[in-house]
Coordinates of C-alpha atoms in Angstrom, one line a residue:
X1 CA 13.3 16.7 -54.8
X2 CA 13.6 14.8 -57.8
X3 CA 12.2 11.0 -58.2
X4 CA 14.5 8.6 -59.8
X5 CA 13.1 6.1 -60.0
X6 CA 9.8 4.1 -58.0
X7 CA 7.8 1.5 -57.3
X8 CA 4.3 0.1 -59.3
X9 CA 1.9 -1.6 -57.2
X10 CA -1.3 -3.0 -57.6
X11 CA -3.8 -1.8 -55.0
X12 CA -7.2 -0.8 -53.8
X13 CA -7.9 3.2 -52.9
X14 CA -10.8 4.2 -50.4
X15 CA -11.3 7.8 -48.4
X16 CA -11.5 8.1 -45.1
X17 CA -12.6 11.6 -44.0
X18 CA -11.1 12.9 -47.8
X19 CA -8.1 11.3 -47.1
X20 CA -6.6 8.5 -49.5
X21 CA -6.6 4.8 -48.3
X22 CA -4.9 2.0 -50.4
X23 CA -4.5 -1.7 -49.2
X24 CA -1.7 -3.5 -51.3
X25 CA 1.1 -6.3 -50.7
X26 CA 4.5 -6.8 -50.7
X27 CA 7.2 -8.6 -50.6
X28 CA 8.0 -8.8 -47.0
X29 CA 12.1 -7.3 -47.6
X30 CA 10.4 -4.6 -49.8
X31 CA 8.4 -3.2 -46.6
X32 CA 11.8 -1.5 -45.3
X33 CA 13.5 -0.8 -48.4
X34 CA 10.2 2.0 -48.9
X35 CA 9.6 3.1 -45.4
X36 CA 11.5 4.6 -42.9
X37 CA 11.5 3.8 -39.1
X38 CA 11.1 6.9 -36.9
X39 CA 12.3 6.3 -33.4
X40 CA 11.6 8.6 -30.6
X41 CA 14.3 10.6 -29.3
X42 CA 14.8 14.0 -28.0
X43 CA 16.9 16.9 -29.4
X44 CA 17.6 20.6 -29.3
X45 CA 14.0 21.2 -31.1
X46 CA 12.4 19.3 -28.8
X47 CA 10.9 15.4 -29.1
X48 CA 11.7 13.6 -32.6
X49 CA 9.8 10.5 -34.0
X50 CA 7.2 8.3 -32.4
X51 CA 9.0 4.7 -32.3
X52 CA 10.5 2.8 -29.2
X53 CA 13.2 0.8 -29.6
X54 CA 13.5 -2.2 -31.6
X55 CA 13.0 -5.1 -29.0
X56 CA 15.6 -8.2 -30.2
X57 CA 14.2 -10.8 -28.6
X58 CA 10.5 -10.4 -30.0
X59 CA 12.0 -9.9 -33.8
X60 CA 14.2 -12.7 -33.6
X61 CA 11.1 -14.7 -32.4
X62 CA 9.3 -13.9 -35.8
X63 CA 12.5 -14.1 -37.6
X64 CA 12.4 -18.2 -36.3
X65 CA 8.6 -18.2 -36.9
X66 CA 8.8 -17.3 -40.6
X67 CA 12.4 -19.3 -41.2
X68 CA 10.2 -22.6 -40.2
X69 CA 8.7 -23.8 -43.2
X70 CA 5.3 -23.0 -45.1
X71 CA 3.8 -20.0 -42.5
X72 CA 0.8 -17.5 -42.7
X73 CA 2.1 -14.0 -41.6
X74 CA -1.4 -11.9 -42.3
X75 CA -0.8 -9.3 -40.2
X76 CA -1.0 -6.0 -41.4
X77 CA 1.9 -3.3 -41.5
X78 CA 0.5 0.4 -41.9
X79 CA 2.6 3.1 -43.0
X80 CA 2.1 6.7 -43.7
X81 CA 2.6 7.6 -47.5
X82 CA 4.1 10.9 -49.4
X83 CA 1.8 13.2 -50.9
X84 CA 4.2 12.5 -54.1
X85 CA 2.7 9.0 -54.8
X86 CA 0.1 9.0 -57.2
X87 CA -2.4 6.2 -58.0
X88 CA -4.2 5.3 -61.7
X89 CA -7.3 3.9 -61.4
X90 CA -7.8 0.8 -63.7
X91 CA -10.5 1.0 -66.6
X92 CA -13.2 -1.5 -67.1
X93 CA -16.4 -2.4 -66.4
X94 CA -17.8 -3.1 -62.8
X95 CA -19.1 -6.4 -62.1
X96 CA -22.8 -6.9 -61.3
X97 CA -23.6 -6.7 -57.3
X98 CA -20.1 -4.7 -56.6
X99 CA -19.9 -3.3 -53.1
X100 CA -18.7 0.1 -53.8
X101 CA -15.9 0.9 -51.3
X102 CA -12.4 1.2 -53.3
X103 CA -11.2 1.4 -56.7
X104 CA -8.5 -1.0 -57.8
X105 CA -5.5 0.2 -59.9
X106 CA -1.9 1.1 -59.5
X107 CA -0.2 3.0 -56.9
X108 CA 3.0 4.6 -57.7
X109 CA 6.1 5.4 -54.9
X110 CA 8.3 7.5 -55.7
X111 CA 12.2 6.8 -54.7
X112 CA 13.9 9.9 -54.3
X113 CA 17.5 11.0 -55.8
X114 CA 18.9 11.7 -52.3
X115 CA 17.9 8.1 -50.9
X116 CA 15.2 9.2 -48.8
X117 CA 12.3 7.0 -48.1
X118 CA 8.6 7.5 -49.4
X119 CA 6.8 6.3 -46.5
X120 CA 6.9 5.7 -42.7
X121 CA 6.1 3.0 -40.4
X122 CA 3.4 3.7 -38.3
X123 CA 2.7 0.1 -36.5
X124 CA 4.7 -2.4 -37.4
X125 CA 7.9 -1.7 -37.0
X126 CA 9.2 -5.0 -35.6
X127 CA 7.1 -7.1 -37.8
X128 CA 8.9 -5.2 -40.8
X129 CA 12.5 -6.1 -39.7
X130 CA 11.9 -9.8 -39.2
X131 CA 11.0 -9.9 -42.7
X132 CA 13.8 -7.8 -43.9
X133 CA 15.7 -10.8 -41.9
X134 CA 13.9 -13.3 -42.8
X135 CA 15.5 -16.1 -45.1
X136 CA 12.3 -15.5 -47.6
X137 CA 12.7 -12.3 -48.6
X138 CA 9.7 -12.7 -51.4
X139 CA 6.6 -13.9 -48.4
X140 CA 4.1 -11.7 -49.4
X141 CA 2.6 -9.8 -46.5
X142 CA -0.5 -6.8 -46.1
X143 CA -0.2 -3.3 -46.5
X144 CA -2.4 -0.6 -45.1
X145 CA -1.1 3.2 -45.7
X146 CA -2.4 6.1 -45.7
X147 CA -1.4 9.4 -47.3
X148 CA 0.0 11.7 -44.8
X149 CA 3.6 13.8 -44.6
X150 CA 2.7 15.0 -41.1
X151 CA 4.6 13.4 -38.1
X152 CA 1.5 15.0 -35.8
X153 CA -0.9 12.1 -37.7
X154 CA 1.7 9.5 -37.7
X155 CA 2.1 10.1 -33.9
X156 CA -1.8 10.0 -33.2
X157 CA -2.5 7.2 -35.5
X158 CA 0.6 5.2 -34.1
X159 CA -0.8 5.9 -30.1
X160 CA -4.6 5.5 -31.4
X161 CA -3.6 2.0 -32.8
X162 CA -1.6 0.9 -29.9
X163 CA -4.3 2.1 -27.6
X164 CA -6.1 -1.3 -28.2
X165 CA -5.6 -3.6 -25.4
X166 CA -3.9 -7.1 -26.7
X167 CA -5.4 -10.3 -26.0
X168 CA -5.7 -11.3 -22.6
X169 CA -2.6 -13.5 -21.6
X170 CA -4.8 -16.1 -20.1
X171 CA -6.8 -16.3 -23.2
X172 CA -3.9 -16.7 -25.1
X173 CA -3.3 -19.8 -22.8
X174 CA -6.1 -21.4 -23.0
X175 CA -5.7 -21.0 -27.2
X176 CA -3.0 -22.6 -27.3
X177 CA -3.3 -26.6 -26.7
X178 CA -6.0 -26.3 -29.4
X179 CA -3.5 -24.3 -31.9
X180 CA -2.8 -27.5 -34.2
X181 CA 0.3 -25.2 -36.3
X182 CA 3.9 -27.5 -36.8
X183 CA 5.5 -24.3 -35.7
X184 CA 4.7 -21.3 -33.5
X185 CA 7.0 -18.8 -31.9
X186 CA 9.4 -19.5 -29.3
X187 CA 7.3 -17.9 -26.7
X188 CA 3.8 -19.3 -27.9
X189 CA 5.3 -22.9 -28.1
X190 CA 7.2 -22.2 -24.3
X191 CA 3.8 -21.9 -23.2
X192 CA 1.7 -24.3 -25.4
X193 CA 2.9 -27.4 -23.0
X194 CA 2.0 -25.9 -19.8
X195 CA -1.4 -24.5 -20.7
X196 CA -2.1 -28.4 -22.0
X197 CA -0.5 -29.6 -19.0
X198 CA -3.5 -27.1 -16.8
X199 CA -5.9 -28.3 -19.4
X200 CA -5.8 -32.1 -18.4
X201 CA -4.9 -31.4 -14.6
X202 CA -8.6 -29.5 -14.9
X203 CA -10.2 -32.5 -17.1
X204 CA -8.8 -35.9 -15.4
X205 CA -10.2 -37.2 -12.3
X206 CA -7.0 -38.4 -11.2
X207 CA -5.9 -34.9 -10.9
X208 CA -6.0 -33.2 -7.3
X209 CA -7.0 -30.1 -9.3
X210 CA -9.7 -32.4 -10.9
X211 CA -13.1 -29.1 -11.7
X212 CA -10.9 -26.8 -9.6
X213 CA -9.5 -24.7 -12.1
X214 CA -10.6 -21.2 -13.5
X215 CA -10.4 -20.5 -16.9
X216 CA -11.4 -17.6 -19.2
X217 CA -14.2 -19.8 -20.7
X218 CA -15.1 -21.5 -17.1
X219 CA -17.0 -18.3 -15.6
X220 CA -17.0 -17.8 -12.2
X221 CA -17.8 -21.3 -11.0
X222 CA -17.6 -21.0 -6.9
X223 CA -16.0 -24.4 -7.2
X224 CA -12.8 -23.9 -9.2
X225 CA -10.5 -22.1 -6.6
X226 CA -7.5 -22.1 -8.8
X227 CA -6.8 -19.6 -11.6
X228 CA -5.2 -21.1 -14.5
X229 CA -2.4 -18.3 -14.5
X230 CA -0.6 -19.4 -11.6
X231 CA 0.1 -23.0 -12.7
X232 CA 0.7 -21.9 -16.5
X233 CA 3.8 -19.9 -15.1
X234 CA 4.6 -22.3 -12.6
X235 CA 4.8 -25.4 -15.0
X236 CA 6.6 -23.2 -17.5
X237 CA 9.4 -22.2 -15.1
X238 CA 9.5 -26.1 -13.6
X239 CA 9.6 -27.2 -17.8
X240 CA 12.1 -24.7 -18.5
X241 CA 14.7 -23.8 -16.3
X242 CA 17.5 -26.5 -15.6
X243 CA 16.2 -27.0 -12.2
X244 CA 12.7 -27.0 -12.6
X245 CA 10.9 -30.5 -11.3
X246 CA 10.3 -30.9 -14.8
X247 CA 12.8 -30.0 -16.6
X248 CA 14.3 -33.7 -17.2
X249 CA 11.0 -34.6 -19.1
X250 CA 11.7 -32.0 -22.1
X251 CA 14.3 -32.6 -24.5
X252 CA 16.0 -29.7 -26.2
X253 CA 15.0 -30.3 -29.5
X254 CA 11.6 -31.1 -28.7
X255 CA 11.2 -34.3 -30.2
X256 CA 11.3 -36.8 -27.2
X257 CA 9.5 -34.0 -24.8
X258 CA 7.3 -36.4 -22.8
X259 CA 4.0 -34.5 -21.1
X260 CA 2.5 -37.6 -19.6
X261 CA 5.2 -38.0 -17.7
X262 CA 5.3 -34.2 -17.0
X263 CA 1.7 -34.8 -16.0
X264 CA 2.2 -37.8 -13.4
X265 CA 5.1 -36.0 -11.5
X266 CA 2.2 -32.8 -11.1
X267 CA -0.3 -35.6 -10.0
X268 CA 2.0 -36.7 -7.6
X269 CA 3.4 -34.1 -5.5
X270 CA -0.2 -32.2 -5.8
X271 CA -2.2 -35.3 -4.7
X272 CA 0.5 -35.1 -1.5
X273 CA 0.1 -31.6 -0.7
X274 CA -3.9 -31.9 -0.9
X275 CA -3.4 -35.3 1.3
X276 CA -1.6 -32.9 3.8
X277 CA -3.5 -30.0 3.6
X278 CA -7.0 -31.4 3.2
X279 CA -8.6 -28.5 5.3
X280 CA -7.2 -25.5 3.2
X281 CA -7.5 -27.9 -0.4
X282 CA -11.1 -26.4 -1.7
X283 CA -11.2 -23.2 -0.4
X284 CA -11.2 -20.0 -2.8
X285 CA -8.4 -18.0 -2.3
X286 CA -9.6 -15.3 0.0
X287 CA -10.2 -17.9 2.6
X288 CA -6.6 -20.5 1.7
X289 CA -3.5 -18.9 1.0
X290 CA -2.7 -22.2 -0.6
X291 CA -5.3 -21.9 -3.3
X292 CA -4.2 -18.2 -3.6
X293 CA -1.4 -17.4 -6.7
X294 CA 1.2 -17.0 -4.1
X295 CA 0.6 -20.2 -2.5
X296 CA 0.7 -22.4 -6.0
X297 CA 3.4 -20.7 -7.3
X298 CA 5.5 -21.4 -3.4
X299 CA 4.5 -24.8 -3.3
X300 CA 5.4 -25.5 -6.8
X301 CA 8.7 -24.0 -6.1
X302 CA 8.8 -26.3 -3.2
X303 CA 8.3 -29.3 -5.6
X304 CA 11.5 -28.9 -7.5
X305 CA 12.8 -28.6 -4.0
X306 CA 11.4 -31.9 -2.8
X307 CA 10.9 -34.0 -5.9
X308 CA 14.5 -34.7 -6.6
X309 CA 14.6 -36.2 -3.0
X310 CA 11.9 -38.0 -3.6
X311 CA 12.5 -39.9 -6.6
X312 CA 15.4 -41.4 -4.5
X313 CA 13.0 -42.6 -1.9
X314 CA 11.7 -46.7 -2.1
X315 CA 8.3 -44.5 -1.3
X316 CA 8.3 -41.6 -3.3
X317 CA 4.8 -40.5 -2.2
X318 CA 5.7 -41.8 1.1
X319 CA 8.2 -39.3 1.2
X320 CA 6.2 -36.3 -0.3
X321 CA 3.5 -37.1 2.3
X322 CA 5.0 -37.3 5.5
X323 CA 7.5 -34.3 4.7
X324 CA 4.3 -31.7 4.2
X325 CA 2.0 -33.5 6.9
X326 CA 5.5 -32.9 8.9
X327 CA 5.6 -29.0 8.2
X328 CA 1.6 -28.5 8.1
X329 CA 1.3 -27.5 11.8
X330 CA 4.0 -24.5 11.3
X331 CA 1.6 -23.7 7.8
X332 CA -0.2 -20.6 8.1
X333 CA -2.7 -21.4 4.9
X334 CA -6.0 -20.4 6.6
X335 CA -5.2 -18.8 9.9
X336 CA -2.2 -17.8 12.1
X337 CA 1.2 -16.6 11.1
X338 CA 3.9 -17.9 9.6
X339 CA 6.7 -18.6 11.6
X340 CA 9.4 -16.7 10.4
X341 CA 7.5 -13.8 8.0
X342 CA 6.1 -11.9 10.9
X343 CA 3.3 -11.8 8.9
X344 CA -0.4 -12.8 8.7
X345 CA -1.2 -15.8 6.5
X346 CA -3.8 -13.1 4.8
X347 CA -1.3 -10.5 4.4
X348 CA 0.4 -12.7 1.3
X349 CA -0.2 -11.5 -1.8
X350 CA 0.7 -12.6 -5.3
X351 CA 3.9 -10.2 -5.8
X352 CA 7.0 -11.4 -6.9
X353 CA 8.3 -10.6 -3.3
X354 CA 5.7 -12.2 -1.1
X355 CA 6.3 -15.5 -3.5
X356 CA 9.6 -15.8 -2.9
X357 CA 9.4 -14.8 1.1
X358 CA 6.9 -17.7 0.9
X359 CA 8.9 -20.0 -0.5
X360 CA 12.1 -19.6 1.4
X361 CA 10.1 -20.0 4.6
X362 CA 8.5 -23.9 3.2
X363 CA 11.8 -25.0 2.0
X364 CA 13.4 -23.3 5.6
X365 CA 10.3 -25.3 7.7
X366 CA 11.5 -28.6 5.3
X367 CA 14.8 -28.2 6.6
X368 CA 14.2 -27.8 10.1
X369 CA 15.5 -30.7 12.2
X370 CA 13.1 -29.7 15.0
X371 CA 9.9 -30.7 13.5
X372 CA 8.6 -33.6 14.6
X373 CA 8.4 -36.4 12.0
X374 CA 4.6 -38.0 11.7
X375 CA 4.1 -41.7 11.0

């Protein structure tokens, strides 16, 4: 196969088991214009590639990232070379007190006559096609490669990299009220509200969750009950869908998003439900459902139930009050059964299901004309 033309790059070579390494960058629309993508698929000859599917919504996420101004995007790609590149070492001397690790000099790709690529992406795959779509095409961004024409190493470098779990999702959380970026991703900044919102609920004593909530950095302090994860997805589901008890604090373009009021509504309705419920309030979860993950994620569903109503009342927390001290009797938080789940008030867990059993039977036990109304 004949090279036409290539590419010239300045980069550093190391060996890794006798095997070339070169660190280099590029121009983030160059990254795809070099290296092929090799999905996994299955033919006559048996499995083909090594890639999944490109996932739309995750690429157009960084594609908004990098289109937002000034950004840092230092995340490495790694590719897999072609024997057929060739690196020249540069001449000169070597300073004094060099670590000796690489060389520095020029790498040179090859582009092949029939339009074949000289490389393959081995991790990064979705990072490389946000650049390509990317409005600045020039953003410089890391390269790590490896020489390597054998789809058995691309494969068990590809699974070995992946292997590593990513950070914890409730680490992430917590990160994020202290991440002080103009922009983030439209998932990061989704989140970055209600893990602040969790953050001063934990912090202010005029919170009912005042030194009751578990964090990553918290430990395993007997007194915090109430795992930050819960409330995160709760307050981003009340902050983000067009029902959500919050929903009418947040603005669409962000700009006139107001937390503190975000912040009072939470105080409100939780200070209510630990008025009514003052027996299973500061228990850990394996002796209150309603400090369990199914219970705060049921009884904030029940808020954007009741808070609408209540915002109509002369006494809003009049209102929030009496309705819960109203259905607490028929509560199964500690003890007993619920009335209409057959089931135990231990037997809820946090699954998707149990939730949403949960919270159809508080907003069925609100509705009931037959409970008795307390003063």
């Amino acid at each position: 196969m004949k090279a036409i033309s290539g590419f010239s790059i300045r980069a550093l070579r190391s060996f890794q088991a006798g095997i070339p390494l070169y660190t280099f960058f590029l121009p983030g629309a160059t990254v795809l214009e070099i290296a092929d993508i090799c999905r996994l698929s299955r033919s006559k000859n048996g499995l083909d590639g090594f890639q999944r599917e490109a996932i739309q919504r995750h690429i157009q996420g960084m594609v908004q990232y990098l289109d937002s101004g000034n950004v840092i995007f230092p995340n490495a790609i790694l590719l897999a070379l072609s024997p057929r590149a060739s690196f020249t070492r540069s001449r000169g001397p070597a300073p004094e007190g060099l670590i000796d690790a690489s060389d520095s000099g020029v790498l040179k790709l090859p582009r092949p006559s029939d339009g074949s690529k000289c490389a393959w992406i081995v991790d990064g795959q979705q990072r490389s096609t946000a650049l390509a779509r990317a409005q600045d095409s020039s953003l410089p961004v890391p390269v790590v490669a490896f020489v390597s024409d054998n789809l058995q190493v691309h494969r068990e470098q590809f699974i070995l990299v992946n292997k590593a779990r990513p950070l914890p999702k409730r680490l992430v959380d917590e990160l994020l009220p202290e991440v002080d970026a103009a922009h983030l991703p439209v998932d990061m900044a989704m989140r970055q509200i209600p893990s602040a919102l969790v953050d001063r609920l934990d912090a202010d004593p005029s919170s009912p969750f005042f030194g009751m909530i578990r964090r990553t950095t918290t430990g395993k302090d007997p007194k915090r009950v109430v795992t930050d994860s819960a409330l995160v997805r709760s307050l981003q589901r009340q902050i983000h869908q067009p029902l959500g008890a919050l929903a009418s604090f947040r603005s669409l373009d962000g700009a006139s998003t107001n937390p503190s009021g975000m912040f009072s509504a939470v105080v409100q309705f939780w200070a209510a439900v630990k008025e009514s419920f003052p027996s299973a309030w500061n228990l850990p979860p394996e002796q209150s459902r309603l400090t369990h993950s199914a219970g705060i994620e049921s009884v904030s569903a029940l808020m954007d139930y009741l808070m609408p109503r209540a915002v109509q009342q002369d006494d809003p927390q009049g209102y929030l009050v009496n309705t819960l001290r109203r259905i607490a009797p028929s509560c199964a938080w500690t003890n007993g059964v619920w009335p209409d789940l057959n089931c135990a008030w231990n037997e809820i867990e946090s699954t998707s299901k149990d939730i949403r059993r949960l919270t159809d039977q508080l907003i069925r036990l609100v509705q009931s004309p037959n409970l008795r109304q307390v003063a």
